[in-house]
Amino acid sequence: MFGIGMGEFILILIVGLIVFGPSKLPEVGRALGKGLREFRKAQAALSATLEESAAEPVKKSEPQKISLEKKSDEPARLSVEEVINTAKQNPAVKEQVSKD
């Protein structure tokens, strides 16, 4: 149990009893148990998500080229989804300019 020996565990219980008192000690234990349970659930969910994403093969695709040329008298129009997909596939790299 966390690498704690029996002597250390009893010392921690005595200190907790002195600090919180006998009436509050069970409530503190319950709250600590709930917190640890939620932490373990979140950790398991994160681990499952990371393992799932690591198992998926990475797809490399050619960047899409969208023509903005007019096909008729109408102005060229792109949907929001096309703009977002293009931005995801071709992220802009910002150059860092050093000021000396």
PDB file of N, CA, C and O in Angstrom, residues 14-89:
ATOM      1  N   ILE A  14      -3.003   8.295  13.618  1.00  0.00           N
ATOM      2  CA  ILE A  14      -3.015   9.038  14.884  1.00  0.00           C
ATOM      3  C   ILE A  14      -2.992  10.538  14.625  1.00  0.00           C
ATOM      4  O   ILE A  14      -3.747  11.294  15.241  1.00  0.00           O
ATOM      5  N   VAL A  15      -2.157  10.984  13.699  1.00  0.00           N
ATOM      6  CA  VAL A  15      -2.093  12.406  13.369  1.00  0.00           C
ATOM      7  C   VAL A  15      -3.431  12.863  12.783  1.00  0.00           C
ATOM      8  O   VAL A  15      -3.949  13.929  13.128  1.00  0.00           O
ATOM      9  N   GLY A  16      -4.024  12.058  11.894  1.00  0.00           N
ATOM     10  CA  GLY A  16      -5.333  12.392  11.326  1.00  0.00           C
ATOM     11  C   GLY A  16      -6.408  12.466  12.391  1.00  0.00           C
ATOM     12  O   GLY A  16      -7.275  13.349  12.361  1.00  0.00           O
ATOM     13  N   LEU A  17      -6.369  11.567  13.365  1.00  0.00           N
ATOM     14  CA  LEU A  17      -7.333  11.570  14.464  1.00  0.00           C
ATOM     15  C   LEU A  17      -7.195  12.835  15.298  1.00  0.00           C
ATOM     16  O   LEU A  17      -8.193  13.451  15.696  1.00  0.00           O
ATOM     17  N   ILE A  18      -5.959  13.261  15.538  1.00  0.00           N
ATOM     18  CA  ILE A  18      -5.724  14.476  16.328  1.00  0.00           C
ATOM     19  C   ILE A  18      -6.179  15.713  15.561  1.00  0.00           C
ATOM     20  O   ILE A  18      -6.818  16.601  16.110  1.00  0.00           O
ATOM     21  N   VAL A  19      -5.847  15.775  14.272  1.00  0.00           N
ATOM     22  CA  VAL A  19      -6.150  16.969  13.474  1.00  0.00           C
ATOM     23  C   VAL A  19      -7.652  17.083  13.189  1.00  0.00           C
ATOM     24  O   VAL A  19      -8.246  18.141  13.359  1.00  0.00           O
ATOM     25  N   PHE A  20      -8.290  16.014  12.727  1.00  0.00           N
ATOM     26  CA  PHE A  20      -9.683  16.074  12.309  1.00  0.00           C
ATOM     27  C   PHE A  20     -10.675  15.681  13.391  1.00  0.00           C
ATOM     28  O   PHE A  20     -11.845  16.021  13.305  1.00  0.00           O
ATOM     29  N   GLY A  21     -10.256  14.936  14.365  1.00  0.00           N
ATOM     30  CA  GLY A  21     -11.165  14.493  15.420  1.00  0.00           C
ATOM     31  C   GLY A  21     -11.888  13.228  15.007  1.00  0.00           C
ATOM     32  O   GLY A  21     -11.957  12.884  13.826  1.00  0.00           O
ATOM     33  N   PRO A  22     -12.448  12.520  15.990  1.00  0.00           N
ATOM     34  CA  PRO A  22     -13.080  11.242  15.687  1.00  0.00           C
ATOM     35  C   PRO A  22     -14.363  11.363  14.864  1.00  0.00           C
ATOM     36  O   PRO A  22     -14.733  10.445  14.142  1.00  0.00           O
ATOM     37  N   SER A  23     -15.054  12.486  14.918  1.00  0.00           N
ATOM     38  CA  SER A  23     -16.311  12.608  14.167  1.00  0.00           C
ATOM     39  C   SER A  23     -16.064  12.921  12.684  1.00  0.00           C
ATOM     40  O   SER A  23     -16.836  12.501  11.821  1.00  0.00           O
ATOM     41  N   LYS A  24     -15.031  13.653  12.375  1.00  0.00           N
ATOM     42  CA  LYS A  24     -14.749  14.051  10.988  1.00  0.00           C
ATOM     43  C   LYS A  24     -13.871  13.051  10.245  1.00  0.00           C
ATOM     44  O   LYS A  24     -13.811  13.082   9.018  1.00  0.00           O
ATOM     45  N   LEU A  25     -13.194  12.178  10.932  1.00  0.00           N
ATOM     46  CA  LEU A  25     -12.254  11.254  10.289  1.00  0.00           C
ATOM     47  C   LEU A  25     -12.928  10.336   9.262  1.00  0.00           C
ATOM     48  O   LEU A  25     -12.389  10.176   8.163  1.00  0.00           O
ATOM     49  N   PRO A  26     -14.119   9.760   9.534  1.00  0.00           N
ATOM     50  CA  PRO A  26     -14.763   8.942   8.493  1.00  0.00           C
ATOM     51  C   PRO A  26     -15.147   9.742   7.246  1.00  0.00           C
ATOM     52  O   PRO A  26     -15.042   9.255   6.126  1.00  0.00           O
ATOM     53  N   GLU A  27     -15.574  11.004   7.445  1.00  0.00           N
ATOM     54  CA  GLU A  27     -15.930  11.845   6.294  1.00  0.00           C
ATOM     55  C   GLU A  27     -14.697  12.143   5.442  1.00  0.00           C
ATOM     56  O   GLU A  27     -14.762  12.129   4.210  1.00  0.00           O
ATOM     57  N   VAL A  28     -13.591  12.408   6.092  1.00  0.00           N
ATOM     58  CA  VAL A  28     -12.344  12.683   5.372  1.00  0.00           C
ATOM     59  C   VAL A  28     -11.907  11.436   4.598  1.00  0.00           C
ATOM     60  O   VAL A  28     -11.483  11.525   3.440  1.00  0.00           O
ATOM     61  N   GLY A  29     -12.037  10.278   5.217  1.00  0.00           N
ATOM     62  CA  GLY A  29     -11.693   9.021   4.542  1.00  0.00           C
ATOM     63  C   GLY A  29     -12.556   8.771   3.318  1.00  0.00           C
ATOM     64  O   GLY A  29     -12.069   8.357   2.267  1.00  0.00           O
ATOM     65  N   ARG A  30     -13.874   9.029   3.455  1.00  0.00           N
ATOM     66  CA  ARG A  30     -14.784   8.855   2.317  1.00  0.00           C
ATOM     67  C   ARG A  30     -14.431   9.811   1.183  1.00  0.00           C
ATOM     68  O   ARG A  30     -14.406   9.431   0.011  1.00  0.00           O
ATOM     69  N   ALA A  31     -14.188  11.060   1.506  1.00  0.00           N
ATOM     70  CA  ALA A  31     -13.838  12.053   0.485  1.00  0.00           C
ATOM     71  C   ALA A  31     -12.528  11.683  -0.212  1.00  0.00           C
ATOM     72  O   ALA A  31     -12.401  11.805  -1.435  1.00  0.00           O
ATOM     73  N   LEU A  32     -11.566  11.210   0.561  1.00  0.00           N
ATOM     74  CA  LEU A  32     -10.286  10.787  -0.016  1.00  0.00           C
ATOM     75  C   LEU A  32     -10.477   9.583  -0.936  1.00  0.00           C
ATOM     76  O   LEU A  32      -9.907   9.522  -2.031  1.00  0.00           O
ATOM     77  N   GLY A  33     -11.308   8.640  -0.517  1.00  0.00           N
ATOM     78  CA  GLY A  33     -11.591   7.467  -1.350  1.00  0.00           C
ATOM     79  C   GLY A  33     -12.277   7.836  -2.650  1.00  0.00           C
ATOM     80  O   GLY A  33     -11.943   7.318  -3.717  1.00  0.00           O
ATOM     81  N   LYS A  34     -13.269   8.743  -2.584  1.00  0.00           N
ATOM     82  CA  LYS A  34     -13.955   9.192  -3.804  1.00  0.00           C
ATOM     83  C   LYS A  34     -12.998   9.911  -4.745  1.00  0.00           C
ATOM     84  O   LYS A  34     -13.039   9.721  -5.963  1.00  0.00           O
ATOM     85  N   GLY A  35     -12.135  10.731  -4.166  1.00  0.00           N
ATOM     86  CA  GLY A  35     -11.161  11.454  -4.993  1.00  0.00           C
ATOM     87  C   GLY A  35     -10.210  10.509  -5.703  1.00  0.00           C
ATOM     88  O   GLY A  35      -9.920  10.672  -6.894  1.00  0.00           O
ATOM     89  N   LEU A  36      -9.714   9.500  -4.974  1.00  0.00           N
ATOM     90  CA  LEU A  36      -8.817   8.516  -5.593  1.00  0.00           C
ATOM     91  C   LEU A  36      -9.540   7.709  -6.669  1.00  0.00           C
ATOM     92  O   LEU A  36      -8.969   7.407  -7.725  1.00  0.00           O
ATOM     93  N   ARG A  37     -10.804   7.358  -6.419  1.00  0.00           N
ATOM     94  CA  ARG A  37     -11.577   6.591  -7.402  1.00  0.00           C
ATOM     95  C   ARG A  37     -11.759   7.394  -8.696  1.00  0.00           C
ATOM     96  O   ARG A  37     -11.581   6.880  -9.798  1.00  0.00           O
ATOM     97  N   GLU A  38     -12.117   8.681  -8.571  1.00  0.00           N
ATOM     98  CA  GLU A  38     -12.290   9.529  -9.752  1.00  0.00           C
ATOM     99  C   GLU A  38     -10.967   9.717 -10.495  1.00  0.00           C
ATOM    100  O   GLU A  38     -10.936   9.731 -11.722  1.00  0.00           O
ATOM    101  N   PHE A  39      -9.879   9.842  -9.747  1.00  0.00           N
ATOM    102  CA  PHE A  39      -8.569   9.988 -10.376  1.00  0.00           C
ATOM    103  C   PHE A  39      -8.218   8.741 -11.172  1.00  0.00           C
ATOM    104  O   PHE A  39      -7.730   8.829 -12.299  1.00  0.00           O
ATOM    105  N   ARG A  40      -8.484   7.572 -10.617  1.00  0.00           N
ATOM    106  CA  ARG A  40      -8.188   6.322 -11.321  1.00  0.00           C
ATOM    107  C   ARG A  40      -9.052   6.172 -12.566  1.00  0.00           C
ATOM    108  O   ARG A  40      -8.585   5.682 -13.603  1.00  0.00           O
ATOM    109  N   LYS A  41     -10.335   6.574 -12.492  1.00  0.00           N
ATOM    110  CA  LYS A  41     -11.207   6.510 -13.666  1.00  0.00           C
ATOM    111  C   LYS A  41     -10.685   7.415 -14.779  1.00  0.00           C
ATOM    112  O   LYS A  41     -10.656   7.029 -15.947  1.00  0.00           O
ATOM    113  N   ALA A  42     -10.301   8.632 -14.404  1.00  0.00           N
ATOM    114  CA  ALA A  42      -9.782   9.570 -15.401  1.00  0.00           C
ATOM    115  C   ALA A  42      -8.473   9.063 -16.000  1.00  0.00           C
ATOM    116  O   ALA A  42      -8.241   9.174 -17.208  1.00  0.00           O
ATOM    117  N   GLN A  43      -7.629   8.468 -15.170  1.00  0.00           N
ATOM    118  CA  GLN A  43      -6.364   7.925 -15.649  1.00  0.00           C
ATOM    119  C   GLN A  43      -6.604   6.763 -16.605  1.00  0.00           C
ATOM    120  O   GLN A  43      -5.948   6.656 -17.642  1.00  0.00           O
ATOM    121  N   ALA A  44      -7.562   5.906 -16.292  1.00  0.00           N
ATOM    122  CA  ALA A  44      -7.871   4.775 -17.165  1.00  0.00           C
ATOM    123  C   ALA A  44      -8.451   5.251 -18.489  1.00  0.00           C
ATOM    124  O   ALA A  44      -8.115   4.722 -19.558  1.00  0.00           O
ATOM    125  N   ALA A  45      -9.303   6.262 -18.455  1.00  0.00           N
ATOM    126  CA  ALA A  45      -9.878   6.802 -19.690  1.00  0.00           C
ATOM    127  C   ALA A  45      -8.801   7.434 -20.562  1.00  0.00           C
ATOM    128  O   ALA A  45      -8.785   7.249 -21.786  1.00  0.00           O
ATOM    129  N   LEU A  46      -7.883   8.156 -19.940  1.00  0.00           N
ATOM    130  CA  LEU A  46      -6.793   8.770 -20.700  1.00  0.00           C
ATOM    131  C   LEU A  46      -5.881   7.711 -21.309  1.00  0.00           C
ATOM    132  O   LEU A  46      -5.485   7.809 -22.475  1.00  0.00           O
ATOM    133  N   SER A  47      -5.576   6.678 -20.538  1.00  0.00           N
ATOM    134  CA  SER A  47      -4.728   5.599 -21.047  1.00  0.00           C
ATOM    135  C   SER A  47      -5.399   4.889 -22.221  1.00  0.00           C
ATOM    136  O   SER A  47      -4.746   4.580 -23.229  1.00  0.00           O
ATOM    137  N   ALA A  48      -6.702   4.637 -22.111  1.00  0.00           N
ATOM    138  CA  ALA A  48      -7.425   3.979 -23.197  1.00  0.00           C
ATOM    139  C   ALA A  48      -7.424   4.841 -24.457  1.00  0.00           C
ATOM    140  O   ALA A  48      -7.243   4.342 -25.565  1.00  0.00           O
ATOM    141  N   THR A  49      -7.601   6.142 -24.287  1.00  0.00           N
ATOM    142  CA  THR A  49      -7.596   7.053 -25.432  1.00  0.00           C
ATOM    143  C   THR A  49      -6.226   7.088 -26.093  1.00  0.00           C
ATOM    144  O   THR A  49      -6.120   7.052 -27.329  1.00  0.00           O
ATOM    145  N   LEU A  50      -5.180   7.144 -25.298  1.00  0.00           N
ATOM    146  CA  LEU A  50      -3.830   7.174 -25.861  1.00  0.00           C
ATOM    147  C   LEU A  50      -3.486   5.872 -26.565  1.00  0.00           C
ATOM    148  O   LEU A  50      -2.874   5.881 -27.640  1.00  0.00           O
ATOM    149  N   GLU A  51      -3.877   4.739 -25.994  1.00  0.00           N
ATOM    150  CA  GLU A  51      -3.610   3.450 -26.631  1.00  0.00           C
ATOM    151  C   GLU A  51      -4.387   3.317 -27.933  1.00  0.00           C
ATOM    152  O   GLU A  51      -3.881   2.797 -28.921  1.00  0.00           O
ATOM    153  N   GLU A  52      -5.619   3.813 -27.941  1.00  0.00           N
ATOM    154  CA  GLU A  52      -6.441   3.746 -29.152  1.00  0.00           C
ATOM    155  C   GLU A  52      -5.844   4.595 -30.266  1.00  0.00           C
ATOM    156  O   GLU A  52      -5.772   4.179 -31.412  1.00  0.00           O
ATOM    157  N   SER A  53      -5.393   5.796 -29.919  1.00  0.00           N
ATOM    158  CA  SER A  53      -4.819   6.665 -30.946  1.00  0.00           C
ATOM    159  C   SER A  53      -3.457   6.146 -31.409  1.00  0.00           C
ATOM    160  O   SER A  53      -3.075   6.344 -32.556  1.00  0.00           O
ATOM    161  N   ALA A  54      -2.725   5.471 -30.533  1.00  0.00           N
ATOM    162  CA  ALA A  54      -1.431   4.913 -30.932  1.00  0.00           C
ATOM    163  C   ALA A  54      -1.615   3.697 -31.835  1.00  0.00           C
ATOM    164  O   ALA A  54      -0.761   3.405 -32.664  1.00  0.00           O
ATOM    165  N   ALA A  55      -2.730   2.997 -31.698  1.00  0.00           N
ATOM    166  CA  ALA A  55      -2.973   1.806 -32.502  1.00  0.00           C
ATOM    167  C   ALA A  55      -3.416   2.149 -33.927  1.00  0.00           C
ATOM    168  O   ALA A  55      -3.260   1.342 -34.835  1.00  0.00           O
ATOM    169  N   GLU A  56      -3.967   3.340 -34.119  1.00  0.00           N
ATOM    170  CA  GLU A  56      -4.436   3.731 -35.443  1.00  0.00           C
ATOM    171  C   GLU A  56      -3.246   4.071 -36.335  1.00  0.00           C
ATOM    172  O   GLU A  56      -2.331   4.769 -35.922  1.00  0.00           O
ATOM    173  N   PRO A  57      -3.263   3.589 -37.568  1.00  0.00           N
ATOM    174  CA  PRO A  57      -2.172   3.934 -38.484  1.00  0.00           C
ATOM    175  C   PRO A  57      -2.276   5.403 -38.901  1.00  0.00           C
ATOM    176  O   PRO A  57      -3.357   5.953 -39.032  1.00  0.00           O
ATOM    177  N   VAL A  58      -1.127   6.011 -39.098  1.00  0.00           N
ATOM    178  CA  VAL A  58      -1.081   7.403 -39.511  1.00  0.00           C
ATOM    179  C   VAL A  58      -1.213   7.460 -41.026  1.00  0.00           C
ATOM    180  O   VAL A  58      -0.473   6.806 -41.752  1.00  0.00           O
ATOM    181  N   LYS A  59      -2.177   8.216 -41.486  1.00  0.00           N
ATOM    182  CA  LYS A  59      -2.403   8.346 -42.925  1.00  0.00           C
ATOM    183  C   LYS A  59      -1.742   9.622 -43.417  1.00  0.00           C
ATOM    184  O   LYS A  59      -1.977  10.699 -42.895  1.00  0.00           O
ATOM    185  N   LYS A  60      -0.896   9.465 -44.402  1.00  0.00           N
ATOM    186  CA  LYS A  60      -0.294  10.627 -45.029  1.00  0.00           C
ATOM    187  C   LYS A  60      -0.987  10.818 -46.372  1.00  0.00           C
ATOM    188  O   LYS A  60      -1.053   9.912 -47.183  1.00  0.00           O
ATOM    189  N   SER A  61      -1.502  11.987 -46.566  1.00  0.00           N
ATOM    190  CA  SER A  61      -2.195  12.259 -47.813  1.00  0.00           C
ATOM    191  C   SER A  61      -1.574  13.483 -48.475  1.00  0.00           C
ATOM    192  O   SER A  61      -0.931  14.308 -47.830  1.00  0.00           O
ATOM    193  N   GLU A  62      -1.794  13.564 -49.737  1.00  0.00           N
ATOM    194  CA  GLU A  62      -1.319  14.715 -50.484  1.00  0.00           C
ATOM    195  C   GLU A  62      -2.159  15.927 -50.105  1.00  0.00           C
ATOM    196  O   GLU A  62      -3.364  15.820 -49.919  1.00  0.00           O
ATOM    197  N   PRO A  63      -1.541  17.075 -49.977  1.00  0.00           N
ATOM    198  CA  PRO A  63      -2.318  18.265 -49.645  1.00  0.00           C
ATOM    199  C   PRO A  63      -3.297  18.595 -50.758  1.00  0.00           C
ATOM    200  O   PRO A  63      -2.989  18.442 -51.943  1.00  0.00           O
ATOM    201  N   GLN A  64      -4.480  18.994 -50.354  1.00  0.00           N
ATOM    202  CA  GLN A  64      -5.479  19.360 -51.348  1.00  0.00           C
ATOM    203  C   GLN A  64      -5.189  20.751 -51.880  1.00  0.00           C
ATOM    204  O   GLN A  64      -4.804  21.644 -51.128  1.00  0.00           O
ATOM    205  N   LYS A  65      -5.373  20.897 -53.148  1.00  0.00           N
ATOM    206  CA  LYS A  65      -5.214  22.208 -53.754  1.00  0.00           C
ATOM    207  C   LYS A  65      -6.599  22.689 -54.156  1.00  0.00           C
ATOM    208  O   LYS A  65      -7.298  22.024 -54.916  1.00  0.00           O
ATOM    209  N   ILE A  66      -6.967  23.814 -53.620  1.00  0.00           N
ATOM    210  CA  ILE A  66      -8.278  24.368 -53.923  1.00  0.00           C
ATOM    211  C   ILE A  66      -8.072  25.544 -54.859  1.00  0.00           C
ATOM    212  O   ILE A  66      -7.302  26.465 -54.568  1.00  0.00           O
ATOM    213  N   SER A  67      -8.747  25.490 -55.941  1.00  0.00           N
ATOM    214  CA  SER A  67      -8.638  26.550 -56.929  1.00  0.00           C
ATOM    215  C   SER A  67      -9.585  27.680 -56.556  1.00  0.00           C
ATOM    216  O   SER A  67     -10.758  27.458 -56.286  1.00  0.00           O
ATOM    217  N   LEU A  68      -9.070  28.873 -56.545  1.00  0.00           N
ATOM    218  CA  LEU A  68      -9.885  30.034 -56.241  1.00  0.00           C
ATOM    219  C   LEU A  68     -10.228  30.818 -57.501  1.00  0.00           C
ATOM    220  O   LEU A  68     -10.688  31.947 -57.436  1.00  0.00           O
ATOM    221  N   GLU A  69      -9.986  30.192 -58.637  1.00  0.00           N
ATOM    222  CA  GLU A  69     -10.270  30.859 -59.897  1.00  0.00           C
ATOM    223  C   GLU A  69     -11.772  30.896 -60.124  1.00  0.00           C
ATOM    224  O   GLU A  69     -12.504  29.997 -59.733  1.00  0.00           O
ATOM    225  N   LYS A  70     -12.198  31.949 -60.776  1.00  0.00           N
ATOM    226  CA  LYS A  70     -13.618  32.070 -61.098  1.00  0.00           C
ATOM    227  C   LYS A  70     -13.957  31.128 -62.238  1.00  0.00           C
ATOM    228  O   LYS A  70     -13.255  31.044 -63.225  1.00  0.00           O
ATOM    229  N   LYS A  71     -15.049  30.415 -62.076  1.00  0.00           N
ATOM    230  CA  LYS A  71     -15.513  29.535 -63.139  1.00  0.00           C
ATOM    231  C   LYS A  71     -16.545  30.245 -63.998  1.00  0.00           C
ATOM    232  O   LYS A  71     -16.800  29.854 -65.109  1.00  0.00           O
ATOM    233  N   SER A  72     -17.154  31.249 -63.453  1.00  0.00           N
ATOM    234  CA  SER A  72     -18.134  32.033 -64.199  1.00  0.00           C
ATOM    235  C   SER A  72     -18.090  33.454 -63.654  1.00  0.00           C
ATOM    236  O   SER A  72     -17.081  33.892 -63.112  1.00  0.00           O
ATOM    237  N   ASP A  73     -19.184  34.154 -63.757  1.00  0.00           N
ATOM    238  CA  ASP A  73     -19.229  35.524 -63.260  1.00  0.00           C
ATOM    239  C   ASP A  73     -19.383  35.589 -61.744  1.00  0.00           C
ATOM    240  O   ASP A  73     -19.285  36.653 -61.169  1.00  0.00           O
ATOM    241  N   GLU A  74     -19.610  34.426 -61.087  1.00  0.00           N
ATOM    242  CA  GLU A  74     -19.774  34.400 -59.630  1.00  0.00           C
ATOM    243  C   GLU A  74     -18.410  34.487 -58.941  1.00  0.00           C
ATOM    244  O   GLU A  74     -17.422  33.977 -59.452  1.00  0.00           O
ATOM    245  N   PRO A  75     -18.373  35.095 -57.768  1.00  0.00           N
ATOM    246  CA  PRO A  75     -17.114  35.053 -57.013  1.00  0.00           C
ATOM    247  C   PRO A  75     -16.877  33.643 -56.472  1.00  0.00           C
ATOM    248  O   PRO A  75     -17.817  32.882 -56.268  1.00  0.00           O
ATOM    249  N   ALA A  76     -15.603  33.292 -56.301  1.00  0.00           N
ATOM    250  CA  ALA A  76     -15.278  31.961 -55.788  1.00  0.00           C
ATOM    251  C   ALA A  76     -15.750  31.860 -54.340  1.00  0.00           C
ATOM    252  O   ALA A  76     -15.549  32.768 -53.547  1.00  0.00           O
ATOM    253  N   ARG A  77     -16.387  30.724 -53.995  1.00  0.00           N
ATOM    254  CA  ARG A  77     -16.900  30.528 -52.640  1.00  0.00           C
ATOM    255  C   ARG A  77     -16.404  29.200 -52.100  1.00  0.00           C
ATOM    256  O   ARG A  77     -16.391  28.203 -52.805  1.00  0.00           O
ATOM    257  N   LEU A  78     -15.999  29.227 -50.860  1.00  0.00           N
ATOM    258  CA  LEU A  78     -15.565  28.014 -50.178  1.00  0.00           C
ATOM    259  C   LEU A  78     -16.449  27.825 -48.959  1.00  0.00           C
ATOM    260  O   LEU A  78     -16.830  28.787 -48.307  1.00  0.00           O
ATOM    261  N   SER A  79     -16.729  26.568 -48.656  1.00  0.00           N
ATOM    262  CA  SER A  79     -17.499  26.310 -47.444  1.00  0.00           C
ATOM    263  C   SER A  79     -16.558  26.373 -46.247  1.00  0.00           C
ATOM    264  O   SER A  79     -15.335  26.281 -46.374  1.00  0.00           O
ATOM    265  N   VAL A  80     -17.151  26.538 -45.096  1.00  0.00           N
ATOM    266  CA  VAL A  80     -16.360  26.603 -43.869  1.00  0.00           C
ATOM    267  C   VAL A  80     -15.601  25.299 -43.671  1.00  0.00           C
ATOM    268  O   VAL A  80     -14.443  25.295 -43.260  1.00  0.00           O
ATOM    269  N   GLU A  81     -16.238  24.178 -43.981  1.00  0.00           N
ATOM    270  CA  GLU A  81     -15.601  22.878 -43.812  1.00  0.00           C
ATOM    271  C   GLU A  81     -14.375  22.752 -44.718  1.00  0.00           C
ATOM    272  O   GLU A  81     -13.352  22.203 -44.317  1.00  0.00           O
ATOM    273  N   GLU A  82     -14.461  23.268 -45.948  1.00  0.00           N
ATOM    274  CA  GLU A  82     -13.319  23.201 -46.860  1.00  0.00           C
ATOM    275  C   GLU A  82     -12.139  24.021 -46.330  1.00  0.00           C
ATOM    276  O   GLU A  82     -10.994  23.588 -46.387  1.00  0.00           O
ATOM    277  N   VAL A  83     -12.432  25.182 -45.780  1.00  0.00           N
ATOM    278  CA  VAL A  83     -11.376  26.035 -45.241  1.00  0.00           C
ATOM    279  C   VAL A  83     -10.729  25.367 -44.024  1.00  0.00           C
ATOM    280  O   VAL A  83      -9.502  25.334 -43.892  1.00  0.00           O
ATOM    281  N   ILE A  84     -11.549  24.798 -43.140  1.00  0.00           N
ATOM    282  CA  ILE A  84     -11.022  24.142 -41.945  1.00  0.00           C
ATOM    283  C   ILE A  84     -10.189  22.929 -42.327  1.00  0.00           C
ATOM    284  O   ILE A  84      -9.088  22.719 -41.806  1.00  0.00           O
ATOM    285  N   ASN A  85     -10.675  22.096 -43.259  1.00  0.00           N
ATOM    286  CA  ASN A  85      -9.928  20.908 -43.671  1.00  0.00           C
ATOM    287  C   ASN A  85      -8.604  21.292 -44.335  1.00  0.00           C
ATOM    288  O   ASN A  85      -7.585  20.652 -44.110  1.00  0.00           O
ATOM    289  N   THR A  86      -8.618  22.331 -45.151  1.00  0.00           N
ATOM    290  CA  THR A  86      -7.391  22.780 -45.793  1.00  0.00           C
ATOM    291  C   THR A  86      -6.387  23.287 -44.750  1.00  0.00           C
ATOM    292  O   THR A  86      -5.200  22.987 -44.824  1.00  0.00           O
ATOM    293  N   ALA A  87      -6.878  24.013 -43.763  1.00  0.00           N
ATOM    294  CA  ALA A  87      -5.992  24.521 -42.718  1.00  0.00           C
ATOM    295  C   ALA A  87      -5.409  23.389 -41.879  1.00  0.00           C
ATOM    296  O   ALA A  87      -4.255  23.440 -41.466  1.00  0.00           O
ATOM    297  N   LYS A  88      -6.190  22.337 -41.642  1.00  0.00           N
ATOM    298  CA  LYS A  88      -5.690  21.200 -40.871  1.00  0.00           C
ATOM    299  C   LYS A  88      -4.641  20.425 -41.653  1.00  0.00           C
ATOM    300  O   LYS A  88      -3.669  19.939 -41.098  1.00  0.00           O
ATOM    301  N   GLN A  89      -4.846  20.293 -42.961  1.00  0.00           N
ATOM    302  CA  GLN A  89      -3.921  19.515 -43.772  1.00  0.00           C
ATOM    303  C   GLN A  89      -2.657  20.298 -44.101  1.00  0.00           C
ATOM    304  O   GLN A  89      -1.588  19.722 -44.269  1.00  0.00           O
TER     305      GLN A  89
END
